[in-house]
Coordinates of C-alpha atoms and ligand atoms in Angstrom, one line a residue:
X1014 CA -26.3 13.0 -8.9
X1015 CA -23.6 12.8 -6.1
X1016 CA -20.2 13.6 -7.4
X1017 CA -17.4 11.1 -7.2
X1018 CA -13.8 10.7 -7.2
X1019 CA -12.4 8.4 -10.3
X1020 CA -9.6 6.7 -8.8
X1021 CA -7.3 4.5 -10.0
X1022 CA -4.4 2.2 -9.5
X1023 CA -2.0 1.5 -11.8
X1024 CA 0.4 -1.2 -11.4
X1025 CA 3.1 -2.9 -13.0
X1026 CA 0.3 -5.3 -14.8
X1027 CA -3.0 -4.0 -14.4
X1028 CA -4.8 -0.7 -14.6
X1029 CA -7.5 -0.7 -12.3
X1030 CA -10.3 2.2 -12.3
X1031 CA -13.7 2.7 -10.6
X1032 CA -15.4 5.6 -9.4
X1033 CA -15.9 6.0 -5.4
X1034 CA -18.5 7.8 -3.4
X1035 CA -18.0 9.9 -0.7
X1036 CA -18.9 6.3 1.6
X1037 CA -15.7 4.8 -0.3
X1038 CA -18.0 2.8 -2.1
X1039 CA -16.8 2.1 -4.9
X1040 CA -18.9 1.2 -8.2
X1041 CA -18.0 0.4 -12.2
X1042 CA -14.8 -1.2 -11.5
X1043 CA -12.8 -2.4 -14.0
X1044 CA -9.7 -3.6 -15.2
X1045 CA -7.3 -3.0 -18.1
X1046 CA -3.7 -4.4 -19.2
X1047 CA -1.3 -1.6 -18.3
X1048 CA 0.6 -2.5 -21.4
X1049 CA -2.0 0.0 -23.3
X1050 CA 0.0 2.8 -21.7
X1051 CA 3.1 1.9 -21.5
X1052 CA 3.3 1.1 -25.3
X1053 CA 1.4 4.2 -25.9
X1054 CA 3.7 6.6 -27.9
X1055 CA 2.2 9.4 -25.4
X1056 CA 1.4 7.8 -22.5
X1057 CA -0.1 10.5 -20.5
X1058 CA -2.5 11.4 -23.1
X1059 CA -3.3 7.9 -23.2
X1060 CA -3.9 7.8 -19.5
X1061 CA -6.7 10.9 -20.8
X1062 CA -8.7 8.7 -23.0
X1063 CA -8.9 6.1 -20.9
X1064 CA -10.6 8.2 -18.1
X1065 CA -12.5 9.8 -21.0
X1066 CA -13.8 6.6 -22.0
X1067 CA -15.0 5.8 -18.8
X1068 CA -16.6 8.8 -17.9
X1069 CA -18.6 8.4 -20.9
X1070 CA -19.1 4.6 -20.6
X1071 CA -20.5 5.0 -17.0
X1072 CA -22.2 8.2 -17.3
X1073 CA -20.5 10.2 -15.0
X1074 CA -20.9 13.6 -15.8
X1075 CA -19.3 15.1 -12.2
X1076 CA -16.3 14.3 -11.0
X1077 CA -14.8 15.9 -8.3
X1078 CA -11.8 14.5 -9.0
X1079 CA -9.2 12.2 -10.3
X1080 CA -6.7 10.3 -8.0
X1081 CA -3.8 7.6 -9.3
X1082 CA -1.4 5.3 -7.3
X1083 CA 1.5 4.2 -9.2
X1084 CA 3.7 1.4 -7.8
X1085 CA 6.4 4.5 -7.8
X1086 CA 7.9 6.8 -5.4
X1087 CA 6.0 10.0 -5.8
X1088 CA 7.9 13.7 -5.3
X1089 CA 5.9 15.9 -2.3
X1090 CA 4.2 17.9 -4.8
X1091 CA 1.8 14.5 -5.1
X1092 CA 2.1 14.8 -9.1
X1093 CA 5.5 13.7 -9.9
X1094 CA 6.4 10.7 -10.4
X1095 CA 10.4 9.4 -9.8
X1096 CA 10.4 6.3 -11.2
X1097 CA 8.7 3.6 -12.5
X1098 CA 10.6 0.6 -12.6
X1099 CA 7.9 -1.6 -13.2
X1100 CA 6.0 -0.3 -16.0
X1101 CA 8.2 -0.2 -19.4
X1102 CA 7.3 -0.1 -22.8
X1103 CA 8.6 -3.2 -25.3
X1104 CA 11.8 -2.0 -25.7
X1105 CA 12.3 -2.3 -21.9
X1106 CA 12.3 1.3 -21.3
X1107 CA 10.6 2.9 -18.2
X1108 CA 7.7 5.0 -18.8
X1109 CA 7.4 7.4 -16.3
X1110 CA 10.3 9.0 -14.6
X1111 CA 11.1 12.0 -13.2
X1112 CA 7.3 13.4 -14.7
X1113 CA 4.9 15.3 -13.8
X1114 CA 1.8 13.5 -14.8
X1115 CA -1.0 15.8 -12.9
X1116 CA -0.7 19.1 -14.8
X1117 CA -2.1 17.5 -18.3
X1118 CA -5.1 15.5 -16.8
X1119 CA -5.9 18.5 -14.4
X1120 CA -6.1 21.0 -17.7
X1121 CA -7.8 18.2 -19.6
X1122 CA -10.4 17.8 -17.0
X1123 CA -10.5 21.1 -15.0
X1124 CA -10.8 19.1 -11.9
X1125 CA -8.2 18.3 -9.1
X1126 CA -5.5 15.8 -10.0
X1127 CA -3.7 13.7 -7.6
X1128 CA -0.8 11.0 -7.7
X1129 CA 0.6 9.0 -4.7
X1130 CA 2.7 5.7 -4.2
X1131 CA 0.4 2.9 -4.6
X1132 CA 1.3 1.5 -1.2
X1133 CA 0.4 4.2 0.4
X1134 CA -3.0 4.5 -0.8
X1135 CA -3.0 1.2 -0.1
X1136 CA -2.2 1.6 3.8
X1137 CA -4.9 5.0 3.6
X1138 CA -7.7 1.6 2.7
X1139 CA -6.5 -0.7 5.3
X1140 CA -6.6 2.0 8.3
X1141 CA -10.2 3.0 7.0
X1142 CA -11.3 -0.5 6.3
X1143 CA -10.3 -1.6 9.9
X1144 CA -11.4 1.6 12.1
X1145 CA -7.7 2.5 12.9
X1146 CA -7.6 6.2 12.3
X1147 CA -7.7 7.0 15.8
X1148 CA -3.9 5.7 16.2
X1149 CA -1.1 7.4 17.1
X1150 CA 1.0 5.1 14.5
X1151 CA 0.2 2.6 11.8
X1152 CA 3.0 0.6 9.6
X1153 CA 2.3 -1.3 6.7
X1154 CA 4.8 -3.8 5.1
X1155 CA 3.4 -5.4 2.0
X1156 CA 5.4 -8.2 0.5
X1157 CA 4.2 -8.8 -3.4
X1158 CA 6.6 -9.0 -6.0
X1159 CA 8.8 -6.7 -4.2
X1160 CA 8.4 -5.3 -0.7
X1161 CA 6.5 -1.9 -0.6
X1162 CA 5.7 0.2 3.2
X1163 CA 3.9 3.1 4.4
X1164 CA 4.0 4.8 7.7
X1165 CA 0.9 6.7 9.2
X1166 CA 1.7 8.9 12.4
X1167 CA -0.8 11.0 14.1
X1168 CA -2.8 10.5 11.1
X1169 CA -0.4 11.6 8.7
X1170 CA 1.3 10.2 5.9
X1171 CA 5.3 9.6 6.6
X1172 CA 7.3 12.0 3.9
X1173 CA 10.6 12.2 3.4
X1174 CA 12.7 15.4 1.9
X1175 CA 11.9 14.7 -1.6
X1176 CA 8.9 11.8 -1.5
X1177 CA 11.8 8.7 -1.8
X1178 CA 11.1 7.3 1.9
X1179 CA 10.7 3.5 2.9
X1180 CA 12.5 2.3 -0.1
X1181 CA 12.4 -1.0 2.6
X1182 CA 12.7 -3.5 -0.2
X1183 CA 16.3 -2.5 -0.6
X1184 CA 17.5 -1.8 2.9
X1185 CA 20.7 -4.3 3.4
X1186 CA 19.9 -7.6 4.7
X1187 CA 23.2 -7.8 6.6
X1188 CA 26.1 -10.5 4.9
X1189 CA 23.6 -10.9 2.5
X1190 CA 25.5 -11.5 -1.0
X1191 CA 22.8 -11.9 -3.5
X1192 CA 22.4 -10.2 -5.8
X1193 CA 19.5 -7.4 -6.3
X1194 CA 17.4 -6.1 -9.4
X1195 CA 18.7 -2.5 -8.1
X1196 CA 22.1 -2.8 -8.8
X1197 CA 23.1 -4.1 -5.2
X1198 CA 23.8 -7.1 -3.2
X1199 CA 21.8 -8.6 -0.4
X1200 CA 19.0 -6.5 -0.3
X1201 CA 15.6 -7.2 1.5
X1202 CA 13.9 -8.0 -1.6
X1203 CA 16.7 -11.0 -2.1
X1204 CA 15.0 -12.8 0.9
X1205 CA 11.9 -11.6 1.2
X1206 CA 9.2 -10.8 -1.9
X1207 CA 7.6 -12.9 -4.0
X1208 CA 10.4 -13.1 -6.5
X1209 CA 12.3 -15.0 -4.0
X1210 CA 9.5 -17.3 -3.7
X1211 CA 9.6 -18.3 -6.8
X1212 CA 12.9 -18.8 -7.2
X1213 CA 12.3 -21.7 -3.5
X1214 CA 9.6 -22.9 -6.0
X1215 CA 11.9 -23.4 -9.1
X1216 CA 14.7 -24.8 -6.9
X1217 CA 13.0 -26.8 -4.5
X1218 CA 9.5 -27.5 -5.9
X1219 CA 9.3 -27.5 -9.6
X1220 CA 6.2 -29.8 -9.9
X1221 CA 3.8 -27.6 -7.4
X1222 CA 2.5 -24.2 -8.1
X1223 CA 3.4 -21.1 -6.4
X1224 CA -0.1 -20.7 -4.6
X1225 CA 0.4 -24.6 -2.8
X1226 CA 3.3 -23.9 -1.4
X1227 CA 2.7 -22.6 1.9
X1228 CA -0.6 -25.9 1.7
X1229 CA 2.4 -28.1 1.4
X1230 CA 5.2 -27.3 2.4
X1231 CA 5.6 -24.8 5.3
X1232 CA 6.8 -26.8 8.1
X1233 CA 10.2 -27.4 5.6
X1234 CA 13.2 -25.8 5.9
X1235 CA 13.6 -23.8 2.4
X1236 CA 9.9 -22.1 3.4
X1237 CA 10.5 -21.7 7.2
X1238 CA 13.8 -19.6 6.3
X1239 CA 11.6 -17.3 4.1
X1240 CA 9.1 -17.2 6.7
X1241 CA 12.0 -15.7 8.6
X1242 CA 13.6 -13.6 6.1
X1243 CA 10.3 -11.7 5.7
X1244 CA 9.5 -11.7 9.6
X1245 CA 12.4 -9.4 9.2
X1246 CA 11.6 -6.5 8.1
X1247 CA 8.6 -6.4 10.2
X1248 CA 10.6 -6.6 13.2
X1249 CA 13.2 -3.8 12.3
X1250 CA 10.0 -1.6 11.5
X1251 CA 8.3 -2.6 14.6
X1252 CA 11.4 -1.7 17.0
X1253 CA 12.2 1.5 15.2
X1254 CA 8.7 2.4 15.2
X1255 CA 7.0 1.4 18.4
X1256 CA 3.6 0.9 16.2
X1257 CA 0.1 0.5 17.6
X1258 CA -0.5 -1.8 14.5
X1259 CA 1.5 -3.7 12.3
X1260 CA -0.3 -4.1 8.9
X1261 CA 0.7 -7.2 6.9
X1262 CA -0.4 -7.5 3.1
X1263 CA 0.9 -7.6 -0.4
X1264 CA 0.4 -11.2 -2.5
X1265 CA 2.3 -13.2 -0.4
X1266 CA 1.6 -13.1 3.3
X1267 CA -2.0 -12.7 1.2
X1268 CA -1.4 -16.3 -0.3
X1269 CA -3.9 -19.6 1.4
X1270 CA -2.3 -20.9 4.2
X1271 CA 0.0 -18.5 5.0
X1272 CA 1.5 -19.4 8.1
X1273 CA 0.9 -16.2 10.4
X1274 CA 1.1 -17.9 14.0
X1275 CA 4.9 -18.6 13.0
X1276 CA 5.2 -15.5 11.2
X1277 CA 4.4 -13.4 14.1
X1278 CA 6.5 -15.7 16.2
X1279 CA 9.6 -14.6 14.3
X1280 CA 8.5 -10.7 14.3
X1281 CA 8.3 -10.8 18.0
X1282 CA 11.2 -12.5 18.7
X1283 CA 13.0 -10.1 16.1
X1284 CA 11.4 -7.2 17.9
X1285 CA 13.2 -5.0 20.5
X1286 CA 12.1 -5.9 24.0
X1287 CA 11.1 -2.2 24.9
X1288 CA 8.8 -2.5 21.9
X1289 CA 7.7 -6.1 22.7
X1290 CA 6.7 -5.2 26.3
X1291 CA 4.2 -3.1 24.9
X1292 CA 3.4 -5.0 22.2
X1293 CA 1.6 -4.7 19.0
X1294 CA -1.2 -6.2 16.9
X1295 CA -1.2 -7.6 14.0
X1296 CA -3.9 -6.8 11.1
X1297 CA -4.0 -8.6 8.0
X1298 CA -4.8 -6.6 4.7
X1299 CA -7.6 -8.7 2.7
X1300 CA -7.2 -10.0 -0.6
X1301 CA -9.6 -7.2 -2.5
X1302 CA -8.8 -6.1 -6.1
X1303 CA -10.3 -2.7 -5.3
X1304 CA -8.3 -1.9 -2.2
X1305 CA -5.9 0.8 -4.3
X1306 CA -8.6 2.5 -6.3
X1307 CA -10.3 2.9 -3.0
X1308 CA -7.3 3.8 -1.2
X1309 CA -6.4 6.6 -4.0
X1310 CA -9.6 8.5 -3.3
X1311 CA -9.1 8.8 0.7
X1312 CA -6.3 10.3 -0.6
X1313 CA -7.6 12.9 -2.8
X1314 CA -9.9 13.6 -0.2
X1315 CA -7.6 14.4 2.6
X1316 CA -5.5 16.2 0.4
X1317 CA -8.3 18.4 -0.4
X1318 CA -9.6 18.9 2.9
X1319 CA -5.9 19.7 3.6
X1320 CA -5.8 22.3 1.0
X1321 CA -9.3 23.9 2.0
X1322 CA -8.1 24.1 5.6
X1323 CA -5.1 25.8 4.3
X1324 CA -6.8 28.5 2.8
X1325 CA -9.3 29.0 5.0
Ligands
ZN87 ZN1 18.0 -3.8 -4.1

């Protein structure tokens, strides 16, 4: 039996897990509310049993290892986490923070244990699922909830000092005064995320649901402005990035009818015309629940390859 890599991605509402093949296909996947761990009065050990279970469930007697994406920046030892702002327990608390979650699975399981941000094991997917790993630079901007982004240059994951890099949902929207979830005013996130859409929705469309919006009412002011608020942050990372593709994903720009040809309108005429007379293309990340579980085992596997070639 061919040995595979359990990966799994855990985000601020679901737990996803599925074991992937050395293909990246990816079989038994399944789904669980991550309110199991974070009420958990140990959560890591709770993150144990449910691997346990699943191992057992799907009969997978070798693994070659395990590999987690939490919606989190993750320190450069790939095992701590910094924070986890969305995952608390009931009394509001966050679960994870400054933790090294690795070192009890990988003496548990006697197999390597990896953790990385979500988004990018996300952008790790995208540039396999669409044959880009042959360029020089990739940038993904995901727009969900909140705004999440990953870089990819010569093949490699950007990194900063300590693992805290491309915080972009809270970069300053400039005179922007609203306030943010992070302490500060005018943030990204304010203009562009899914929590802004829902606040258009309650303000200006209270009878429709957030998924008919763009159906109904793109061509209106209130939804071209957030068209442009999020074209935004594309076109700052374009110009300082100079990218051979622009990834666009997360649940919104992911949402039916999505307008992309005005999108990408606004990103290049945001863009810096050095970049722009190069240009740029634009992929869009599919709408596919198994994209970070996926995504978390290219990573393991680069990072052991890495860690072979380093010893060798
Ligand atoms: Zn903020």
């Amino acid at each position: 039996m061919e040995k595979v890599i359990i990966g799994i991605d855990l985000g601020g509402t679901n737990l996803r897990i599925g074991a992937v093949s050395k293909d990246n296909h990816l079989e038994n996947f399944s789904k669980i509310s991550s309110a199991v761990i974070a009420d958990a009065e140990k959560p890591i050990e709770k993150i144990c049993e449910i691997i346990e279970e699943y191992k057992e469930k799907n009969h997978l007697e070798q693994l070659e290892a395990i590999s987690i994406g939490v919606p989190s920046s993750v320190e450069n030892d790939k095992e701590t986490i910094i924070c986890t702002t969305n995952i608390r327990n009931r009394h509001g608390k966050v679960v994870f923070q400054n933790i090294n979650i690795a070192r009890e699975l990988r003496d548990y399981f006697k197999v390597p244990v990896f953790v990385n941000n979500d988004v990018n094991n996300i952008l790790l997917y995208d540039i396999a699922a669409n044959h880009l790993e042959n360029q020089k630079i990739v940038v993904g901007i995901y727009i969900g909830t909140g705004v999440g982004a990953a870089v990819s240059i010569d093949g490699q994951l950007l990194e900063g000092k300590n693992g805290a890099e491309l915080d972009l949902g809270h970069i300053p929207y400039y005179g922007g005064d609203e306030k943010c979830s992070c302490g500060k005013e005018g943030c990204c996130e304010c203009y562009a995320s899914g929590w802004k859409l829902q606040k258009i929705r309650r303000e200006y469309y209270p009878e429709d649901k957030i998924q008919d919006l763009f159906i109904k009412h793109s061509e209106e002011q209130p939804l071209q402005e957030f068209i442009r608020g999020c074209a935004n942050v594309y076109a700052i990372m374009a110009t300082i990035f100079n990218p051979d593709s622009i990834i666009v994903g997360g649940g919104v720009p992911e949402m039916e009818a999505f307008p992309r040809r005005q999108f990408e309108k606004a990103v290049n005429a945001g863009t810096g015309a050095d970049v722009m007379s190069y240009g740029f293309d634009y992929v869009y990340s599919r709408d596919y629940a198994g994209k970070g579980v996926i995504g978390a085992a290219i990573f393991a596997r680069r990072r052991m390859k890495e860690m072979a070639q380093s010893l060798a």
